[in-house]
CSV table of N, CA, C and O in Angstrom, one decimal:
chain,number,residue,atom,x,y,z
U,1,UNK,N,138.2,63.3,147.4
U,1,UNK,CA,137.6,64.4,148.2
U,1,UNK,C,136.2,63.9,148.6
U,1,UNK,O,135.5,63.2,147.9
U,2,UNK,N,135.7,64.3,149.7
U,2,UNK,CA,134.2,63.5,150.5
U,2,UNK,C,133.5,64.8,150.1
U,2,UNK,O,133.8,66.0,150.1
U,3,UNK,N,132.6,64.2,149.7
U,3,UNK,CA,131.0,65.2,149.5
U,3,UNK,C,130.3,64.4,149.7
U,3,UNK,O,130.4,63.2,149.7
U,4,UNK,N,128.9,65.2,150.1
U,4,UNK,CA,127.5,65.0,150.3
U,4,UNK,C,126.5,65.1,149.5
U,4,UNK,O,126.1,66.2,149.5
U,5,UNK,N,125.7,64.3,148.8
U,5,UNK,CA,125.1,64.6,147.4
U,5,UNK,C,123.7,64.9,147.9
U,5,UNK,O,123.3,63.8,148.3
U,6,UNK,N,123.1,65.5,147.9
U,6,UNK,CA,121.4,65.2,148.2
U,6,UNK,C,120.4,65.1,147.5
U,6,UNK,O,120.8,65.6,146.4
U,7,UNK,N,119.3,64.6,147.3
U,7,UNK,CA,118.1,64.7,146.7
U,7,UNK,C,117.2,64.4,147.2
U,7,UNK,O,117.1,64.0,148.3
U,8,UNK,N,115.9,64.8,146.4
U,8,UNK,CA,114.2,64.8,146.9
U,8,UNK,C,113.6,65.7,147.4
U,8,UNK,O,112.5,65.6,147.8
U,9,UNK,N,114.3,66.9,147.3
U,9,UNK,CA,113.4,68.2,147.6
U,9,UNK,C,112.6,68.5,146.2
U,9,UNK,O,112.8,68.2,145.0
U,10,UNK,N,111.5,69.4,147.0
U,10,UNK,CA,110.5,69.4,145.9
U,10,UNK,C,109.3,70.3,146.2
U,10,UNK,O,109.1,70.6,147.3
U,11,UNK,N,108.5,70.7,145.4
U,11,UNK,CA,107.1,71.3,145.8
U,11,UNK,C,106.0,70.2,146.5
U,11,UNK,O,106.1,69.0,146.1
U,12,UNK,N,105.3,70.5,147.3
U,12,UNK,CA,104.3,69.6,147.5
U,12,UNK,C,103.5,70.2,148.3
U,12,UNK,O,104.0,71.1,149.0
U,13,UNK,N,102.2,69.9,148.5
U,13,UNK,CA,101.1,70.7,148.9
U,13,UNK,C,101.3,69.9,150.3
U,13,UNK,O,102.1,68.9,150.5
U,14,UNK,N,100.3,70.8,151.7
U,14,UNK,CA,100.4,70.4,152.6
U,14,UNK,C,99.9,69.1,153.0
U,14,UNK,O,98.9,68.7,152.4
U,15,UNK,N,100.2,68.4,153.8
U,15,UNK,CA,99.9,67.3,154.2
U,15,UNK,C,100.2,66.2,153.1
U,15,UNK,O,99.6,65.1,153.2
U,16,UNK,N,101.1,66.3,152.1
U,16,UNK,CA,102.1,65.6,151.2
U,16,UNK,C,102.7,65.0,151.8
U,16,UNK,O,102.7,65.0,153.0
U,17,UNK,N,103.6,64.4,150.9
U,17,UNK,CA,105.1,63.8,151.9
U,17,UNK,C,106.2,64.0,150.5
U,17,UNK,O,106.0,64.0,149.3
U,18,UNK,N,107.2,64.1,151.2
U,18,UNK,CA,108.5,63.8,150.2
U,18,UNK,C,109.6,62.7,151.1
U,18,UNK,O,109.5,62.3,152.2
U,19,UNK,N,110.7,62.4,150.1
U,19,UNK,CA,111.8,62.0,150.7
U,19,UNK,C,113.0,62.2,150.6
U,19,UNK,O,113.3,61.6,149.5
U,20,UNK,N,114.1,62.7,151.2
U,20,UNK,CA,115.3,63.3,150.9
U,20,UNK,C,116.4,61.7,150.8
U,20,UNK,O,116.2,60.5,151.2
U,21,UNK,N,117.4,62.5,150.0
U,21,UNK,CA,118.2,61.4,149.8
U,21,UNK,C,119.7,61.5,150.4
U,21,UNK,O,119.2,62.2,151.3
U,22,UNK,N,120.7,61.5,150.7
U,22,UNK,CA,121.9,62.1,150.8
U,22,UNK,C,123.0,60.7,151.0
U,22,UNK,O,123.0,59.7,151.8
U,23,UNK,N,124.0,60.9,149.9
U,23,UNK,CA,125.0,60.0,149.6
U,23,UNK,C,126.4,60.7,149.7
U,23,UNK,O,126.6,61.7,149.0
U,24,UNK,N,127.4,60.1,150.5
U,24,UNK,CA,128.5,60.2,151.1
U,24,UNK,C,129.2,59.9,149.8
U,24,UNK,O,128.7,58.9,149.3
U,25,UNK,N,130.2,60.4,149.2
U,25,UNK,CA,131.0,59.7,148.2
U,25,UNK,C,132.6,60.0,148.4
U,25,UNK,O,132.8,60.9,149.2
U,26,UNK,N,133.5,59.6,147.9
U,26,UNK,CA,134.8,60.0,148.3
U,26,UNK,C,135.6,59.0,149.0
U,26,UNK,O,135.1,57.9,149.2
U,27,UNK,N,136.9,59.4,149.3
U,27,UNK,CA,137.5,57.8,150.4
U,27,UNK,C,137.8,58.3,151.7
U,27,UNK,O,138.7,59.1,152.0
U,28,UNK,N,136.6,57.6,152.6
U,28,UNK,CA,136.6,57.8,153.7
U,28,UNK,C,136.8,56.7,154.9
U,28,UNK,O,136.4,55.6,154.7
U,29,UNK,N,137.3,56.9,155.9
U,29,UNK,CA,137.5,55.5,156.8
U,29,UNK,C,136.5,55.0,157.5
U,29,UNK,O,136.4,53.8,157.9
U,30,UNK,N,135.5,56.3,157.9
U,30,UNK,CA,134.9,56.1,159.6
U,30,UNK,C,133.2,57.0,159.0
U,30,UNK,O,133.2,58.2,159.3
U,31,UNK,N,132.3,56.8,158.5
U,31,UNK,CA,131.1,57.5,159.0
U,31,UNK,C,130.6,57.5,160.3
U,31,UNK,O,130.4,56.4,160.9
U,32,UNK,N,130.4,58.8,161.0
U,32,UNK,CA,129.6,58.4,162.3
U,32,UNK,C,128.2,59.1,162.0
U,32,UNK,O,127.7,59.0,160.9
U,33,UNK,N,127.7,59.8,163.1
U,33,UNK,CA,126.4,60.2,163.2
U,33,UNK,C,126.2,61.2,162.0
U,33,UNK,O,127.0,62.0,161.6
U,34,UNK,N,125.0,60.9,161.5
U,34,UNK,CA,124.1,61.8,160.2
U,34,UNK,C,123.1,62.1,160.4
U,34,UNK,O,122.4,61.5,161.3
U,35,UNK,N,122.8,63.1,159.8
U,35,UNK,CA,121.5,63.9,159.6
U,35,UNK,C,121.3,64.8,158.9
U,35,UNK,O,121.9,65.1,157.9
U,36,UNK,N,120.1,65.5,159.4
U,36,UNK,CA,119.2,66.5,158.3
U,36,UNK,C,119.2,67.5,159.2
U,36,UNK,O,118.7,67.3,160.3
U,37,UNK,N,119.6,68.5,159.0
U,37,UNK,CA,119.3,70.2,159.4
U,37,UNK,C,118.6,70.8,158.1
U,37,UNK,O,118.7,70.3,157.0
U,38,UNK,N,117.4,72.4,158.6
U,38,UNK,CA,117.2,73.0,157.8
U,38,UNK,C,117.3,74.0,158.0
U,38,UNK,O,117.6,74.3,159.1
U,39,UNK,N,117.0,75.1,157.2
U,39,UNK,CA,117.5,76.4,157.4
U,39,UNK,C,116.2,77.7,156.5
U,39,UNK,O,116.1,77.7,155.2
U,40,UNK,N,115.7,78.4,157.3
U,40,UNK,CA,115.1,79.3,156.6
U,40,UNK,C,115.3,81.1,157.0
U,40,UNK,O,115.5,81.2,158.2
U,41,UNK,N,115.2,82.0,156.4
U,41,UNK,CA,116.0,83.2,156.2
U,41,UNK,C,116.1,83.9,157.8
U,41,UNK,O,117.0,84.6,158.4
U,42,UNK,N,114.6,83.2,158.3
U,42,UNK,CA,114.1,84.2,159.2
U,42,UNK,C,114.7,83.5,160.4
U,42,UNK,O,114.5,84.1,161.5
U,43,UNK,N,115.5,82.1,160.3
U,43,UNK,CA,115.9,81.3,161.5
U,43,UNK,C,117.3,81.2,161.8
U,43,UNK,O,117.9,82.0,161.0
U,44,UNK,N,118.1,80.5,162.7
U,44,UNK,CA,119.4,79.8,162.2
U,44,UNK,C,119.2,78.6,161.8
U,44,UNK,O,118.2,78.0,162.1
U,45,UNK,N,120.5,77.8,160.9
U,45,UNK,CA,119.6,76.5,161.1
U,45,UNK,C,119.3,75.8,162.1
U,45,UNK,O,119.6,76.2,163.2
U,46,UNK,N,118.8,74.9,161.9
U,46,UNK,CA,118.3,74.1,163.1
U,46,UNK,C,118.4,72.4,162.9
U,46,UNK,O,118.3,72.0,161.7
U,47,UNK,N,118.5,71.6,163.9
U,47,UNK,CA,118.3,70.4,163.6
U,47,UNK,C,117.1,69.6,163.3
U,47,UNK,O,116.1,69.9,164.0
U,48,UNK,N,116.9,68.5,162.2
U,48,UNK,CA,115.5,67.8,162.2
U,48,UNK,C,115.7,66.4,162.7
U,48,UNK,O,114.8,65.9,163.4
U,49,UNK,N,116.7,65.8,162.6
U,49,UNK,CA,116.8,64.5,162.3
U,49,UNK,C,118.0,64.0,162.6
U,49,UNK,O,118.8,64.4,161.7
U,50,UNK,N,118.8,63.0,163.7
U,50,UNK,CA,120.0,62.6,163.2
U,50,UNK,C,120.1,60.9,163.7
U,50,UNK,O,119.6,60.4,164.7
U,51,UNK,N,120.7,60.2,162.9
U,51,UNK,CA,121.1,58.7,163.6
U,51,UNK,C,122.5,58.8,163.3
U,51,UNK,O,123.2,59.4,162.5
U,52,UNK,N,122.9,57.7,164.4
U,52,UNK,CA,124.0,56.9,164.6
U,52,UNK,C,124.6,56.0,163.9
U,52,UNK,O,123.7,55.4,163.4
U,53,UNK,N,125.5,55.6,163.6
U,53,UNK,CA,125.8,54.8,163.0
U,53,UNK,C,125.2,53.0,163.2
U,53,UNK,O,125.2,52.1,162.5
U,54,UNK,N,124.9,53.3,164.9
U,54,UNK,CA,124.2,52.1,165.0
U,54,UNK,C,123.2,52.4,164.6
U,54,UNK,O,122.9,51.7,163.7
U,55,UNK,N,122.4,52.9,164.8
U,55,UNK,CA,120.7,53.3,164.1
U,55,UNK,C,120.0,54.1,165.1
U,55,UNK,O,118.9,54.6,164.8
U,56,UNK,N,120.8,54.4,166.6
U,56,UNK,CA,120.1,55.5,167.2
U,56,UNK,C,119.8,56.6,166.5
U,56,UNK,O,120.6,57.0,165.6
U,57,UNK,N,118.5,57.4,166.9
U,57,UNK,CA,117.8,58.1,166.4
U,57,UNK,C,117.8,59.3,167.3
U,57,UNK,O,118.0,59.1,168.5
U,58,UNK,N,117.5,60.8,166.8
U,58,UNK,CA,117.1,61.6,167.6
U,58,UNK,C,116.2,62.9,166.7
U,58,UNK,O,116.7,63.6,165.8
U,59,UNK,N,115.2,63.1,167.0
U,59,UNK,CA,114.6,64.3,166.1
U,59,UNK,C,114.0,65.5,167.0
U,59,UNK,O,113.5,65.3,168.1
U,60,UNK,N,114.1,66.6,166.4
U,60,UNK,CA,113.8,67.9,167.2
U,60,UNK,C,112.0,68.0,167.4
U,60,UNK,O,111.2,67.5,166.6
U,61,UNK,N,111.8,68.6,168.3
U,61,UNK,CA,110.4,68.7,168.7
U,61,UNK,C,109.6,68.8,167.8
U,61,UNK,O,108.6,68.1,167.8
U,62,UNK,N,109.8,70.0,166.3
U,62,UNK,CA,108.4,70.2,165.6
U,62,UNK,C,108.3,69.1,164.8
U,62,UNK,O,107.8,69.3,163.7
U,63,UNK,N,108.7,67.9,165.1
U,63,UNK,CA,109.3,66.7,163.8
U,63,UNK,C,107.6,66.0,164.6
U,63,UNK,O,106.8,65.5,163.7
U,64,UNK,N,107.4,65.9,165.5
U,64,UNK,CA,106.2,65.1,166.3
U,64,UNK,C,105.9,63.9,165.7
U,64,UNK,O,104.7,63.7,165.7
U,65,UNK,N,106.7,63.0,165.0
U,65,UNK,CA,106.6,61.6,164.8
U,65,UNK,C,106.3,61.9,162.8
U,65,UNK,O,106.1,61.0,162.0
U,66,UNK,N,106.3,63.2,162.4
U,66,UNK,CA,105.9,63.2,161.0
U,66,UNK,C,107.1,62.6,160.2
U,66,UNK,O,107.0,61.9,159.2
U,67,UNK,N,107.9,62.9,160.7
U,67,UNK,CA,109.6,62.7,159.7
U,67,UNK,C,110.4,61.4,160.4
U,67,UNK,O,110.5,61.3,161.6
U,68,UNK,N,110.9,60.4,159.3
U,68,UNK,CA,111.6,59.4,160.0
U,68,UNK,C,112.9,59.4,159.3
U,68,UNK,O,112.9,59.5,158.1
U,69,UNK,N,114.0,59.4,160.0
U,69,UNK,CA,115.4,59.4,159.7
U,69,UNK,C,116.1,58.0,159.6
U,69,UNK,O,115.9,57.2,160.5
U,70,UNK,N,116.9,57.6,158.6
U,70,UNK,CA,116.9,56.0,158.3
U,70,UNK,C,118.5,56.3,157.7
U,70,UNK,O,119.0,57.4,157.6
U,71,UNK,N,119.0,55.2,157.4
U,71,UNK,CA,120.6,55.1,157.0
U,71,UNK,C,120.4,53.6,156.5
U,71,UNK,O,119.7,52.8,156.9
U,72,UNK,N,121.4,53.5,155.4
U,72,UNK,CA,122.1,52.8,155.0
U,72,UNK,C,123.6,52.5,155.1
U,72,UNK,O,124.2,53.3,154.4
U,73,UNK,N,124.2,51.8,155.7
U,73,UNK,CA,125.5,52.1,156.1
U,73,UNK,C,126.7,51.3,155.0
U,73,UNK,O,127.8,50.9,155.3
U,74,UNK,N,126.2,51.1,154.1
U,74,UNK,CA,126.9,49.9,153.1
U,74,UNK,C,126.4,51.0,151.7
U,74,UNK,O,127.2,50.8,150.9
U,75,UNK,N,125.8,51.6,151.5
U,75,UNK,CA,125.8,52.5,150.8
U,75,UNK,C,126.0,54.4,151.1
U,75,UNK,O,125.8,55.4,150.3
U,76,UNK,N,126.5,54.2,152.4
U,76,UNK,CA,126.9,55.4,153.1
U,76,UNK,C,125.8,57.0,152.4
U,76,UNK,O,126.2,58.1,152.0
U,77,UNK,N,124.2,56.1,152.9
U,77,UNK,CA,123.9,57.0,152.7
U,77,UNK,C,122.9,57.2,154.0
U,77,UNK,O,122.7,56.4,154.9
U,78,UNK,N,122.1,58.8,153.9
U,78,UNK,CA,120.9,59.0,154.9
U,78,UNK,C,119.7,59.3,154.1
U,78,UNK,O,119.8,59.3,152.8
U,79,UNK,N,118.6,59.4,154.8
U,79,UNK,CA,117.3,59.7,154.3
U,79,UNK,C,116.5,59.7,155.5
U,79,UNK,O,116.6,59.2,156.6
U,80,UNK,N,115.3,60.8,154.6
U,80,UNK,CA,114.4,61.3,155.7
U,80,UNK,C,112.9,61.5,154.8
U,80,UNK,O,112.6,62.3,154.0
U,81,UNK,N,112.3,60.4,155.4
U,81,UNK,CA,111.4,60.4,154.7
U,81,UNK,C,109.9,61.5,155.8
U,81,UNK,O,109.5,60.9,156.8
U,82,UNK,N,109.4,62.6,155.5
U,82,UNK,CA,108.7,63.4,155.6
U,82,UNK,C,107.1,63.1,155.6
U,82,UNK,O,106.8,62.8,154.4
U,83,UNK,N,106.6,63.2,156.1
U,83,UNK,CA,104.9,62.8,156.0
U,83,UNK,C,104.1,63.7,156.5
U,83,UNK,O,104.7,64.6,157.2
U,84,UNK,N,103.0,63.8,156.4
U,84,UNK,CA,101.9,65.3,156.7
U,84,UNK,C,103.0,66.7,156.8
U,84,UNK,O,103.2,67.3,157.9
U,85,UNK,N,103.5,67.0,155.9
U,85,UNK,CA,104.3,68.5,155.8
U,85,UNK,C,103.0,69.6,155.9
U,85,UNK,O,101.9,69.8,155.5
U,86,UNK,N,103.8,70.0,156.6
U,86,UNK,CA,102.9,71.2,156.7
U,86,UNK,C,104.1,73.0,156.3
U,86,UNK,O,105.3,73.3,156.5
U,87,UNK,N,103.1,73.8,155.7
U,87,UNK,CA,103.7,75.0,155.4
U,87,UNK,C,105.2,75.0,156.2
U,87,UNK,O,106.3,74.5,155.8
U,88,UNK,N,104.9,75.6,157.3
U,88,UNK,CA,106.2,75.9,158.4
U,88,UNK,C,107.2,75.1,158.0
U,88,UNK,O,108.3,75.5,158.5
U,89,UNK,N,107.2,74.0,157.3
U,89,UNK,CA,108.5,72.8,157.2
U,89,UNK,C,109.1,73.5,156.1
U,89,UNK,O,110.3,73.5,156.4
U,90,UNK,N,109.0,74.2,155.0
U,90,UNK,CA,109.5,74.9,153.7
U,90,UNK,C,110.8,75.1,153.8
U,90,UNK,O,110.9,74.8,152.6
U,91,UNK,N,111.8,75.3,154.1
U,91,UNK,CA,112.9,75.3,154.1
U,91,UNK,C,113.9,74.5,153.5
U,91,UNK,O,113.5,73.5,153.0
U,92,UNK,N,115.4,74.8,153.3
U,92,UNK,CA,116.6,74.5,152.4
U,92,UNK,C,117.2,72.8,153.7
U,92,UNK,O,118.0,73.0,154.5
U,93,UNK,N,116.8,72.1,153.5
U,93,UNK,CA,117.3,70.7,154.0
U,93,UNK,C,118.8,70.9,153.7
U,93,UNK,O,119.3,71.2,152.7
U,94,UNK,N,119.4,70.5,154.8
U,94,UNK,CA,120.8,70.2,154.4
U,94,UNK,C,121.1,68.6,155.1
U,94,UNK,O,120.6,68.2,156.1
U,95,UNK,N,122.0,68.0,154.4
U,95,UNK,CA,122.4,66.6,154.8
U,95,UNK,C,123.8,66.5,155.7
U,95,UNK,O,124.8,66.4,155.1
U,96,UNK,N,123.8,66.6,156.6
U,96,UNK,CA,125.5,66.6,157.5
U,96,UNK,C,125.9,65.2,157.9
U,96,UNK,O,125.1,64.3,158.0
U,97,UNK,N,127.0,65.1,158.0
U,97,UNK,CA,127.6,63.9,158.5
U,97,UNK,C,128.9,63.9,158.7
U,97,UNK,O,129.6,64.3,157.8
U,98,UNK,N,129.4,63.7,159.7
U,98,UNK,CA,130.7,63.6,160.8
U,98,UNK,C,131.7,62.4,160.2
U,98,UNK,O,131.1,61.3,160.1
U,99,UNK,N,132.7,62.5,159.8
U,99,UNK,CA,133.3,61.9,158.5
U,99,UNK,C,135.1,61.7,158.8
U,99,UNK,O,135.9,62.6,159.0
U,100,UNK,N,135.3,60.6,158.8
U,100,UNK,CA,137.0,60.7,158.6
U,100,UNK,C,137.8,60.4,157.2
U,100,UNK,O,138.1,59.3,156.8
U,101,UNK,N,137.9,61.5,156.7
U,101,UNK,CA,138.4,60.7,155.1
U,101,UNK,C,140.0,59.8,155.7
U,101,UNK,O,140.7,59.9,156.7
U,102,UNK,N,140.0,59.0,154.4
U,102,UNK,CA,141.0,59.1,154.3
U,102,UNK,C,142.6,59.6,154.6
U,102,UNK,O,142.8,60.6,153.8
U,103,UNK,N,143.3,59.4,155.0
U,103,UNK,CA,144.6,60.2,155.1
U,103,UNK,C,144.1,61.3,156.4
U,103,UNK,O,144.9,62.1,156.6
U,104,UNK,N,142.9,61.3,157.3
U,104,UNK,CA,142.7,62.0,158.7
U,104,UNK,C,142.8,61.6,159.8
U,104,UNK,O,142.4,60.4,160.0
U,105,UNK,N,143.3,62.1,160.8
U,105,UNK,CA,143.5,61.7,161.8
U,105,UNK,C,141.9,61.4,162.4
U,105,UNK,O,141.6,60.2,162.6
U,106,UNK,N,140.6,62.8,162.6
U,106,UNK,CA,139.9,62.5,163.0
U,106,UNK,C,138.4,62.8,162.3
U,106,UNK,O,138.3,62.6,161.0
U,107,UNK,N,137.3,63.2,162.9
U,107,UNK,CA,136.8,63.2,162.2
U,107,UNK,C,135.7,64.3,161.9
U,107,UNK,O,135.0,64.6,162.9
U,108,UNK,N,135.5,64.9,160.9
U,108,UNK,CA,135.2,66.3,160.6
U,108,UNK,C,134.4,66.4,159.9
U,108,UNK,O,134.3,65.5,159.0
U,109,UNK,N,133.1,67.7,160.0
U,109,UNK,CA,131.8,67.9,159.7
U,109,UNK,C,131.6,68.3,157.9
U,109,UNK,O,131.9,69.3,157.3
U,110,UNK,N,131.1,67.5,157.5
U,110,UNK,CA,130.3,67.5,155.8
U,110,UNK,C,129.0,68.1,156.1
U,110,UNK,O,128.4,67.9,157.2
U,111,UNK,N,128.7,68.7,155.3
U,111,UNK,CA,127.5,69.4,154.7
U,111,UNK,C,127.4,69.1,153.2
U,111,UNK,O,128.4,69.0,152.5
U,112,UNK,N,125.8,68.9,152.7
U,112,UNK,CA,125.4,69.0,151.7
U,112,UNK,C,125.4,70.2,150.6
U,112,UNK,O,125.9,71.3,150.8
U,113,UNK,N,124.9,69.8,149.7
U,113,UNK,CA,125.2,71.3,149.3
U,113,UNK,C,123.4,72.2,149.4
U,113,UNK,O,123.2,73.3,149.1
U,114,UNK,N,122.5,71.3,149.9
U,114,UNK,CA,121.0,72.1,150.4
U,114,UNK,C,119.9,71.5,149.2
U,114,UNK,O,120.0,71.3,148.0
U,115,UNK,N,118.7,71.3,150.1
U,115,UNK,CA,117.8,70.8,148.6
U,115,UNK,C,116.8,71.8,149.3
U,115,UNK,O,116.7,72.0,150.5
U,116,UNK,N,116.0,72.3,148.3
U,116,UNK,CA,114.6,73.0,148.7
U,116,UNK,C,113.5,72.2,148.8
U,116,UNK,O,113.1,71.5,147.9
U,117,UNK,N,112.9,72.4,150.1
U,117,UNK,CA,111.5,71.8,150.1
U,117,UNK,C,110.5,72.8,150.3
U,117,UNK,O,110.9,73.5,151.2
U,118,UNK,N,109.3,73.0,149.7
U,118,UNK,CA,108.2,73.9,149.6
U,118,UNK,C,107.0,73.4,149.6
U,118,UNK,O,106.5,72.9,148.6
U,119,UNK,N,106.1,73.7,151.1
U,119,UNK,CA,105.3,73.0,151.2
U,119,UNK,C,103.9,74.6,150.9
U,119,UNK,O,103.8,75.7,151.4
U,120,UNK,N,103.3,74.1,150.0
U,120,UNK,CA,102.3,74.8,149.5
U,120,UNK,C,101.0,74.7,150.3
U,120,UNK,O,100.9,73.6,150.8
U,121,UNK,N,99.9,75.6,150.6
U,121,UNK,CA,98.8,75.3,151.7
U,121,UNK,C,97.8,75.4,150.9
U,121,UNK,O,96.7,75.2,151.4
């Protein structure tokens, strides 16, 4: 069965940095595009971060060059390493990735199970 593992959320004061982790595990044929969405009470989620399996990149506007989105493809994993956080970033990170297990014809959306990040001012 394919899951999404995450790690690296955490407290950290503003203008900290953290770095999330997210590992694909299970038998799968095909990873394609990954990323980082986050989610807080008062929003829907939203996107931060995604690449390609070739290494294209794409990040949502409030990201302004702070957050870099990176992959490993031999270890089927993602990461996003975060820099100058500020308050507003606080939210539940989730790790997604577009996935064909095994035994599928095509290929269908994983979610993490969410890490907290809490940026303190």
């Amino acid at each position: 069965q394919v899951q999404l593992v995450e790690s690296g959320g955490g407290l950290v004061q503003a203008g900290g940095s953290l770095r999330l982790s997210c590992v694909a595990s299970g038998s799968m044929k095909v990873i394609g595009v990954m990323g980082w969405y986050r989610h807080t009470p008062d929003k829907p989620r939203e996107l931060v971060a995604v690449i390609t399996s070739g290494g294209a990149t794409d990040y949502a506007d409030f990201v302004q060059g702070r957050f870099t989105v990176s992959r490993d493809n031999a270890q089927k994993a993602v990461y996003l390493q975060m820099n100058s956080l500020k308050p507003e970033d606080t939210a539940v990170y989730y790790c997604h990735a577009k996935i064909q297990p095994q035994q599928f014809l095509g290929l269908t959306d994983f979610w993490g199970q969410g890490t907290q990040v809490t940026v303190s001012s």
